[in-house]
PDB file of C-alpha atoms in Angstrom:
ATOM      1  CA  UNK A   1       0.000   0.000   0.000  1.00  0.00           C
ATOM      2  CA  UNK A   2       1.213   3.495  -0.365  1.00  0.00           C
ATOM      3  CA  UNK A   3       2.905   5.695   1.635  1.00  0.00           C
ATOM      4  CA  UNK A   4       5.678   7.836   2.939  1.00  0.00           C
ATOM      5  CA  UNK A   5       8.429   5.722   5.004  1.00  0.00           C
ATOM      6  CA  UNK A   6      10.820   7.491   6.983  1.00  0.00           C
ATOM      7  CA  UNK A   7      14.053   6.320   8.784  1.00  0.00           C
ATOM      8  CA  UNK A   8      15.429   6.155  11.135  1.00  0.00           C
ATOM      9  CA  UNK A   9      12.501   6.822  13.886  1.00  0.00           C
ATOM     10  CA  UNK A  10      14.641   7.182  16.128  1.00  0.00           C
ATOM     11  CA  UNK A  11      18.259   9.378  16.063  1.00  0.00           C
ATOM     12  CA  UNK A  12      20.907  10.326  17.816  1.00  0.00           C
ATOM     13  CA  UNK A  13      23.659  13.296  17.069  1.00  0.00           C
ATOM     14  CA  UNK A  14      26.682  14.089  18.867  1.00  0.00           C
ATOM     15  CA  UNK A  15      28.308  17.505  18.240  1.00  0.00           C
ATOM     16  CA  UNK A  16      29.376  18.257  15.121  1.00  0.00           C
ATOM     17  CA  UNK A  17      28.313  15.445  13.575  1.00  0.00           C
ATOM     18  CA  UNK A  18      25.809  15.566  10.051  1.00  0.00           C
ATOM     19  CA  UNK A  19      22.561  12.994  10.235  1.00  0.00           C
ATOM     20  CA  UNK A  20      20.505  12.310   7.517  1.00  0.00           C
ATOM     21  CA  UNK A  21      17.276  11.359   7.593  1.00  0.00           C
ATOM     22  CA  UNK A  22      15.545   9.277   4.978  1.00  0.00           C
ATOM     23  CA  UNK A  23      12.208   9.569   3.064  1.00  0.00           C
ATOM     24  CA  UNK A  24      10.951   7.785   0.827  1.00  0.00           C
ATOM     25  CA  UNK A  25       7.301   7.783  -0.747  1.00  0.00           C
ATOM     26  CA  UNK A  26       5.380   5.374  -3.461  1.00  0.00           C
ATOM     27  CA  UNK A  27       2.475   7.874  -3.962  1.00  0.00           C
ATOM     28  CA  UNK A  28       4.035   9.389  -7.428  1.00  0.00           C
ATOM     29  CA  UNK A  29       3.617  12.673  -6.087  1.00  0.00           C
ATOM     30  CA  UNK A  30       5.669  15.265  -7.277  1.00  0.00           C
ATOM     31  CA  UNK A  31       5.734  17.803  -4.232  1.00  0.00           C
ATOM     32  CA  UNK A  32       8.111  16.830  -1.097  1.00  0.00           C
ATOM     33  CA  UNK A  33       8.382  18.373   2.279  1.00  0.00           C
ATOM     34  CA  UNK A  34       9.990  18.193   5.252  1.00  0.00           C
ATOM     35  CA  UNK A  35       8.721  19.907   8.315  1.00  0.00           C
ATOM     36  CA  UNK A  36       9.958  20.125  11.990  1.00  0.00           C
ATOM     37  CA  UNK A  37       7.923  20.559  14.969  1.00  0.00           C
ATOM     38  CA  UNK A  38       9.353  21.220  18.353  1.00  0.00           C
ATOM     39  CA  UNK A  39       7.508  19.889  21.873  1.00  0.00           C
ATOM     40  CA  UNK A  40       4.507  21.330  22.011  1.00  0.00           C
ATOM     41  CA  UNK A  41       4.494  23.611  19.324  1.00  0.00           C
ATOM     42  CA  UNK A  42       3.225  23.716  15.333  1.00  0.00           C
ATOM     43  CA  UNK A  43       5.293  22.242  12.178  1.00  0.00           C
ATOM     44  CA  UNK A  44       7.653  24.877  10.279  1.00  0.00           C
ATOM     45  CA  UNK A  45       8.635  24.231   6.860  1.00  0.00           C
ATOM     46  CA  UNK A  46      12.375  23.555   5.943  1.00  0.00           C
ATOM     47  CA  UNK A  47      12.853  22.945   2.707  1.00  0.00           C
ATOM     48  CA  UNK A  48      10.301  21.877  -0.001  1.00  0.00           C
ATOM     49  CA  UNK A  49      10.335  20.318  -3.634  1.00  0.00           C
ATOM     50  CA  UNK A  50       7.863  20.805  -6.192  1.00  0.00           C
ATOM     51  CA  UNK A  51      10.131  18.323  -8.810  1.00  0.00           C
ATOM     52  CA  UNK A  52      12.994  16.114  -9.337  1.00  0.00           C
ATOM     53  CA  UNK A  53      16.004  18.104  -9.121  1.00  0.00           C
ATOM     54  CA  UNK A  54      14.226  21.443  -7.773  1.00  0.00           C
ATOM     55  CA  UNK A  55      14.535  22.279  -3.922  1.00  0.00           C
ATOM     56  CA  UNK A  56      12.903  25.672  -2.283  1.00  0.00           C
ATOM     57  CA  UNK A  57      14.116  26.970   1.087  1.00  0.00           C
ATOM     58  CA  UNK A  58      11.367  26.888   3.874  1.00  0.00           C
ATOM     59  CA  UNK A  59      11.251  29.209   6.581  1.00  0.00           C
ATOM     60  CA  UNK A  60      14.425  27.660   8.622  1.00  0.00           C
ATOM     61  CA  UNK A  61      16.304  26.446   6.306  1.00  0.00           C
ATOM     62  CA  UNK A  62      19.351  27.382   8.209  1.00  0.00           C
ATOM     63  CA  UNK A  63      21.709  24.692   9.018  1.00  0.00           C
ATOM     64  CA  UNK A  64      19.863  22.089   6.910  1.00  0.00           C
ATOM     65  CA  UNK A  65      20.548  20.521   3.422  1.00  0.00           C
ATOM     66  CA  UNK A  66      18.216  18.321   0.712  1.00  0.00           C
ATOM     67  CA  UNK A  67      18.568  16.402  -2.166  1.00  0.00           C
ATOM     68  CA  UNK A  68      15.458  15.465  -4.983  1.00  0.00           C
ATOM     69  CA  UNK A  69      17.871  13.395  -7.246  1.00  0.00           C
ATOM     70  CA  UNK A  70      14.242  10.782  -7.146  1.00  0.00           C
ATOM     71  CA  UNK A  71      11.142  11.311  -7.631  1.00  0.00           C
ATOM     72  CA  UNK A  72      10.480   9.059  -4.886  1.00  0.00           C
ATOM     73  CA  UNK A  73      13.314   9.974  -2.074  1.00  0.00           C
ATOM     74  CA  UNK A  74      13.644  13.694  -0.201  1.00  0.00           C
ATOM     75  CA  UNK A  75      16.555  12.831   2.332  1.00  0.00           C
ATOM     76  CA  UNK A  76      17.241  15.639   4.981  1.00  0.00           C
ATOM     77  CA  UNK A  77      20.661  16.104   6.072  1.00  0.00           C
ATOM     78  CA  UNK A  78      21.029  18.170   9.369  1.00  0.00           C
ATOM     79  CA  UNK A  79      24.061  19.729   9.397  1.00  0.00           C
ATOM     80  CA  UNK A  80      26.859  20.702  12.043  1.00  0.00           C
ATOM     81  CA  UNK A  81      25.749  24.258  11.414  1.00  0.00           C
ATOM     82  CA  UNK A  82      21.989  23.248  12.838  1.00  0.00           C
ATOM     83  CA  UNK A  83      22.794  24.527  16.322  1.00  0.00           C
ATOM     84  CA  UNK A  84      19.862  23.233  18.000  1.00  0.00           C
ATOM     85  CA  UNK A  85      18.616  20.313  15.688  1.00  0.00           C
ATOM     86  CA  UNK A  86      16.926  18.250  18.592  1.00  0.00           C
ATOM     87  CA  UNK A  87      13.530  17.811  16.962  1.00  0.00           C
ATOM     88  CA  UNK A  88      10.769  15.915  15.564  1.00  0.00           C
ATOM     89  CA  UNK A  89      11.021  15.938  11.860  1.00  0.00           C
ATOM     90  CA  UNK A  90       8.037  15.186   9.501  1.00  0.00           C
ATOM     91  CA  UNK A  91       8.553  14.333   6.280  1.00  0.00           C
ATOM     92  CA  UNK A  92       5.463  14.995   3.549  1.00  0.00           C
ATOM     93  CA  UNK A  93       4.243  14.751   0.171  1.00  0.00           C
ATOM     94  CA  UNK A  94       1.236  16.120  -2.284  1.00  0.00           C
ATOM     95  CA  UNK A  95      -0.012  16.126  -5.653  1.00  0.00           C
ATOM     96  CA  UNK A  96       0.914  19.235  -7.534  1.00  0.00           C
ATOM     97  CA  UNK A  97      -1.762  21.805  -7.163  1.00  0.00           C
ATOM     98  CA  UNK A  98      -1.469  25.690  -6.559  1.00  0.00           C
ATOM     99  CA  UNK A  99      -4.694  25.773  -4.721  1.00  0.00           C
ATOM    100  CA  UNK A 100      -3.102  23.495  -2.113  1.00  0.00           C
ATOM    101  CA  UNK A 101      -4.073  19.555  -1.537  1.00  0.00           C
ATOM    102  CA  UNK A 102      -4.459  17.473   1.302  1.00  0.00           C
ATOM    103  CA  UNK A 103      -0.765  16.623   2.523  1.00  0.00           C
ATOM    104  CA  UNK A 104      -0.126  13.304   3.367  1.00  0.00           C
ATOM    105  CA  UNK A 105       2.918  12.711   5.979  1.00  0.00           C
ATOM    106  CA  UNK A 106       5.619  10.227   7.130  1.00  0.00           C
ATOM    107  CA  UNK A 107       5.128   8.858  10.824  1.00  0.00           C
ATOM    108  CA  UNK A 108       8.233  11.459  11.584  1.00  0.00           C
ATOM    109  CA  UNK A 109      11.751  11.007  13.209  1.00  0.00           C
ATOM    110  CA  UNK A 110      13.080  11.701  16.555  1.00  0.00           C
ATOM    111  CA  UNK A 111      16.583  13.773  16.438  1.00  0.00           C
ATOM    112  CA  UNK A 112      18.207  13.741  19.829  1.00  0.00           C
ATOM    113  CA  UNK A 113      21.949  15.459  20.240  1.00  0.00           C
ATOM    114  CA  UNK A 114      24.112  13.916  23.007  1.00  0.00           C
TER     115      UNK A 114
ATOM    116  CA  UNK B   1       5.944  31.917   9.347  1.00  0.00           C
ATOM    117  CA  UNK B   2       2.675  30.804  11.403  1.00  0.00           C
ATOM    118  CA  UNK B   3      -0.540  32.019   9.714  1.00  0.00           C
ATOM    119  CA  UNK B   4      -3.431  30.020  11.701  1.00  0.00           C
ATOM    120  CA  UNK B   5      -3.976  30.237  14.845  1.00  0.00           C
ATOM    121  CA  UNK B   6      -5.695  27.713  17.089  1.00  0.00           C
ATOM    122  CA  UNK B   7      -7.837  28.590  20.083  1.00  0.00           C
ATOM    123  CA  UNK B   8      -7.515  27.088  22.776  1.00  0.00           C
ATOM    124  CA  UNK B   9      -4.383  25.754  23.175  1.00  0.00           C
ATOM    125  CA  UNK B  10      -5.568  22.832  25.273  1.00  0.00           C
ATOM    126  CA  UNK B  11      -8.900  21.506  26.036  1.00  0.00           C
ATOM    127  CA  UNK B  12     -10.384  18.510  28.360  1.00  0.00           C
ATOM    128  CA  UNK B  13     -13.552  17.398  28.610  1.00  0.00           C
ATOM    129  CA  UNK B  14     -15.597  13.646  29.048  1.00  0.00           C
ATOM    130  CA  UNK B  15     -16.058  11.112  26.888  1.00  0.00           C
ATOM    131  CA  UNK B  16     -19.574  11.770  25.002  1.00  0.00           C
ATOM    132  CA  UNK B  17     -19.069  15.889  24.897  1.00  0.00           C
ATOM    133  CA  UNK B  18     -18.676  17.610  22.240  1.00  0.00           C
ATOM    134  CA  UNK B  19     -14.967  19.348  21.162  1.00  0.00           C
ATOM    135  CA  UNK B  20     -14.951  22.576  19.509  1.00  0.00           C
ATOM    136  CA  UNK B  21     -11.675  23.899  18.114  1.00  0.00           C
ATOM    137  CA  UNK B  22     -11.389  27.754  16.320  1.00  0.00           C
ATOM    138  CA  UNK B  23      -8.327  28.789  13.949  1.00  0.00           C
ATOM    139  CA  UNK B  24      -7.864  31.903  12.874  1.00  0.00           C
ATOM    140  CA  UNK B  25      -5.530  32.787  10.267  1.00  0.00           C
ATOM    141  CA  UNK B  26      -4.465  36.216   8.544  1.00  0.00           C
ATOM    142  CA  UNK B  27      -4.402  36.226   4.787  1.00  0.00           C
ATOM    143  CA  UNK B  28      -6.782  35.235   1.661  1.00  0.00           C
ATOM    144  CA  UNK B  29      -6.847  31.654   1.411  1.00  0.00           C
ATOM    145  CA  UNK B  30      -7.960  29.001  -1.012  1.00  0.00           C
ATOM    146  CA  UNK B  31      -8.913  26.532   1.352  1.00  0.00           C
ATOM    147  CA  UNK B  32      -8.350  25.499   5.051  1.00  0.00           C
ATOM    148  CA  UNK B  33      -7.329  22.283   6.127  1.00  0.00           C
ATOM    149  CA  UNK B  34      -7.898  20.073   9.395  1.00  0.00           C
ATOM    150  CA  UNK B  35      -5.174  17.523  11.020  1.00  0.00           C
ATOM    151  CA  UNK B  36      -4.900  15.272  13.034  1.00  0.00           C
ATOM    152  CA  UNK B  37      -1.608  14.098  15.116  1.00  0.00           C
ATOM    153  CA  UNK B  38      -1.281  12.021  17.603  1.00  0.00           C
ATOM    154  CA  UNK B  39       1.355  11.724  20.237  1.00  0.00           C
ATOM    155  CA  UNK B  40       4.891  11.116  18.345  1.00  0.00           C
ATOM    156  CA  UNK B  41       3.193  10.353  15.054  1.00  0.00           C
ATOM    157  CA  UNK B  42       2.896  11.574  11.659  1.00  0.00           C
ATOM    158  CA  UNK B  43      -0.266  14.515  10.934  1.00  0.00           C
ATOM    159  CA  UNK B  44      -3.549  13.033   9.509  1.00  0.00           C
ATOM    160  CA  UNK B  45      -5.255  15.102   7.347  1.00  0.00           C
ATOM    161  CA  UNK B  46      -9.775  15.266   8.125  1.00  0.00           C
ATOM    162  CA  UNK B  47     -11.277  17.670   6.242  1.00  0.00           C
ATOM    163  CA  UNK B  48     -10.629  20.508   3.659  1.00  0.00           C
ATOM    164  CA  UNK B  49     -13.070  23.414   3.032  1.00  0.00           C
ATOM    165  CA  UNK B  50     -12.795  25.496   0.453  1.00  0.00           C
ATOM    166  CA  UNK B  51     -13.006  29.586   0.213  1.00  0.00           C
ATOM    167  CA  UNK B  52     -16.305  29.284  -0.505  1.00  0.00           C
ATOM    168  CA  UNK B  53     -17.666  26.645   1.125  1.00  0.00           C
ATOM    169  CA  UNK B  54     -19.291  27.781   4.507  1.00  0.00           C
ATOM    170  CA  UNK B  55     -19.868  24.332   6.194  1.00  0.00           C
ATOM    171  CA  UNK B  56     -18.836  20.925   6.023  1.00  0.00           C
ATOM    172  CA  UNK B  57     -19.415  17.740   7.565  1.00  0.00           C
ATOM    173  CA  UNK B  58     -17.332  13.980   7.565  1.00  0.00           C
ATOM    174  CA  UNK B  59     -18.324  11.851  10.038  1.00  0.00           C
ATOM    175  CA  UNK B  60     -18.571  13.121  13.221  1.00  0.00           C
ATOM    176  CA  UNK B  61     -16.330  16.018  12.125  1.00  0.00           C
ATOM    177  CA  UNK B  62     -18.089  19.816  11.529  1.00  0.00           C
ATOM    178  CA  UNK B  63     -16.559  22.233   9.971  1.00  0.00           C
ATOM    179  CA  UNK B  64     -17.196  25.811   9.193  1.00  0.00           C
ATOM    180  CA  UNK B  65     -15.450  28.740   7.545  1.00  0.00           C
ATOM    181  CA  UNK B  66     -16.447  32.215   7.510  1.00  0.00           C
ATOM    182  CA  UNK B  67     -13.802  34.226   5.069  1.00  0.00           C
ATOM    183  CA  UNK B  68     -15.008  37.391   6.385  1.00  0.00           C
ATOM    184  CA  UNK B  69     -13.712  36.918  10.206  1.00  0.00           C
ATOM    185  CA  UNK B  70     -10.966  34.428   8.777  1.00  0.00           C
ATOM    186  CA  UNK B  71     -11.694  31.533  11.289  1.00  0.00           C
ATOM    187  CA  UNK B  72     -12.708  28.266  11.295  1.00  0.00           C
ATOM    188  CA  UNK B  73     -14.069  25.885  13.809  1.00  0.00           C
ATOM    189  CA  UNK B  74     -13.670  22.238  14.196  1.00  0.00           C
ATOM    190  CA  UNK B  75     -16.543  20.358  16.204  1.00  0.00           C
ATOM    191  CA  UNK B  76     -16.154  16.537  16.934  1.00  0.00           C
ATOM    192  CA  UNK B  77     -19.216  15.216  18.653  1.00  0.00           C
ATOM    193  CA  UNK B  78     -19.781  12.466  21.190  1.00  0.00           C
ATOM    194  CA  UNK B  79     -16.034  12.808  21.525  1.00  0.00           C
ATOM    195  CA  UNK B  80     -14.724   9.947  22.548  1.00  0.00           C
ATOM    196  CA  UNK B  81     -11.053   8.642  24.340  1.00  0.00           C
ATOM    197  CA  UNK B  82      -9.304   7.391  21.197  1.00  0.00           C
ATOM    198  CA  UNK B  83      -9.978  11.571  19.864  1.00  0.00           C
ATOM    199  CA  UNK B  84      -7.222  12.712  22.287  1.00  0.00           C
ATOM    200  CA  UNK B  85      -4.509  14.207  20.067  1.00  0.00           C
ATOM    201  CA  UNK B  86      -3.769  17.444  18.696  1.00  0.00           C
ATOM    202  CA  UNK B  87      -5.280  19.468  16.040  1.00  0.00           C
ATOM    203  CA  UNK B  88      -3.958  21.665  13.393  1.00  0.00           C
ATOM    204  CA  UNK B  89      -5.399  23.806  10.958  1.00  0.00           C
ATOM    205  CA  UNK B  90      -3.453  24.439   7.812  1.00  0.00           C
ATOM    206  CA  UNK B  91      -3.871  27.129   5.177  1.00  0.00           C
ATOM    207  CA  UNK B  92      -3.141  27.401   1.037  1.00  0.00           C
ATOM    208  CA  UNK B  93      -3.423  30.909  -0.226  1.00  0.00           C
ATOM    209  CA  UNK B  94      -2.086  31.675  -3.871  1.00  0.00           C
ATOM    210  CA  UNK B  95       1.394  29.493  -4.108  1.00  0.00           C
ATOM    211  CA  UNK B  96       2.835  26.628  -3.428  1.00  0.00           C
ATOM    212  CA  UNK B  97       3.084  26.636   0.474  1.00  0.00           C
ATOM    213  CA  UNK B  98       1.052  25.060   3.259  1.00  0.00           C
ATOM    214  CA  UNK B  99       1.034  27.023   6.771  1.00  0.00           C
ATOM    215  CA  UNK B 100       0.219  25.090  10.059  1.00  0.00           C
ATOM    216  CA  UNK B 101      -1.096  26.639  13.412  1.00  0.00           C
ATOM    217  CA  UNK B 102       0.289  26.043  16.239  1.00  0.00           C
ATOM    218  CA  UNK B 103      -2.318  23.512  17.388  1.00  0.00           C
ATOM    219  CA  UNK B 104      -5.182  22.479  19.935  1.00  0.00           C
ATOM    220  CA  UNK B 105      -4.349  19.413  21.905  1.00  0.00           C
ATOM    221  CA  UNK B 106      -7.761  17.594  23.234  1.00  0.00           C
ATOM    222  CA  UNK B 107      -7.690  15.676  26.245  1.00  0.00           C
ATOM    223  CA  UNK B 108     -10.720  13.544  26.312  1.00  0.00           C
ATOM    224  CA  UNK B 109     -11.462  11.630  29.309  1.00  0.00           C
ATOM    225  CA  UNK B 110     -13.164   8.299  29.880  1.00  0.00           C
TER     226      UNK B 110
END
């Protein structure tokens, strides 16, 4: 059945260190986000795809980097420079649409720095 | 950038009563969207309404939208325990992105 799979659930950075985080989706959709959402609190955009090979910045991109070399695969790479990545991140997809479409999202990952 | 806005931040009430959730948000919009998240998980998307839709129902799930005050209001009825998790409301204008409130989280109680 289809979906958006991400991986690891679970993480763990030390200093200094880049992560990546993995998702992948089967839906064929064409738009990829990913999204992180601190304790408590709402879901800000990072970075966003519309197409293979085309990346946007979110709002806080800072300290983050992407890849859309697939159609199917978004991978998130939290960088040394993130100075405060512990997080949940979501990953997400839709169909293309300018009027916006539902968004359908990974089961997220947990990024803990020790 | 937040747009919506949900109100309140936190709610509890029993099993059987009904949950009533408001977002308000600050631009035009195309449509506004309803999620669901529970604890640790991904976001499940309810309901869209769109701009000019007033009302709209799915399930046990109401929803309303009135463009002139730029709010919406969720209303589950005959709530029950497995409906504890938080709510977002999301908003498309003209563009690409999607903007998520903040949330509601609903405690329901057995």
């Amino acid at each position: 059945d289809g979906g958006i799979t991400q991986s690891p659930k679970y993480l763990f950075r030390k200093e200094g260190q880049n992560v990546t985080l993995s998702c992948e989706q089967n839906l064929n959709h064409d738009a990829m986000y990913w999204y992180r959402q601190d304790p408590g609190q709402g879901l800000r955009l990072i970075y966003y795809s519309q197409i293979v090979n085309d990346f946007q910045k979110g709002d806080i991109a800072e300290g983050y980097s992407v890849s859309r070399e697939k159609k199917e695969s978004f991978p998130l790479t939290v960088t040394s420079a993130q100075k405060n990545p512990t997080a949940f991140y979501l990953c997400a997809s839709n169909p293309p649409g300018l009027h916006g479409n539902t968004i359908y999202f990974g089961e997220g990952s947990w990024l803990t720095v020790v | 950038s937040q747009q919506g806005e949900e109100d309140p931040q936190a709610l509890s009430i029993q099993e059987g009563e009904n949950a009533t959730m408001n977002c308000s948000y600050k631009t035009s919009i195309n449509n506004l969207q309803w999620y669901r998240q529970n604890s640790g998980r991904g976001l499940v998307h309810l309901i869209l309404i769109r701009s000019n839709e007033r009302e709209k129902h799915s399930g046990r799930l109401r929803v309303t939208l009135d463009t002139s005050k730029k709010s919406s209001s969720l209303l589950i009825t005959a709530s029950r325990a497995a409906d504890t998790a938080s709510y977002f409301c999301a908003t498309a204008g003209g563009g690409f992105k999607t903007i998520f409130g903040a949330g509601t989280r609903l405690f329901v109680k057995a």
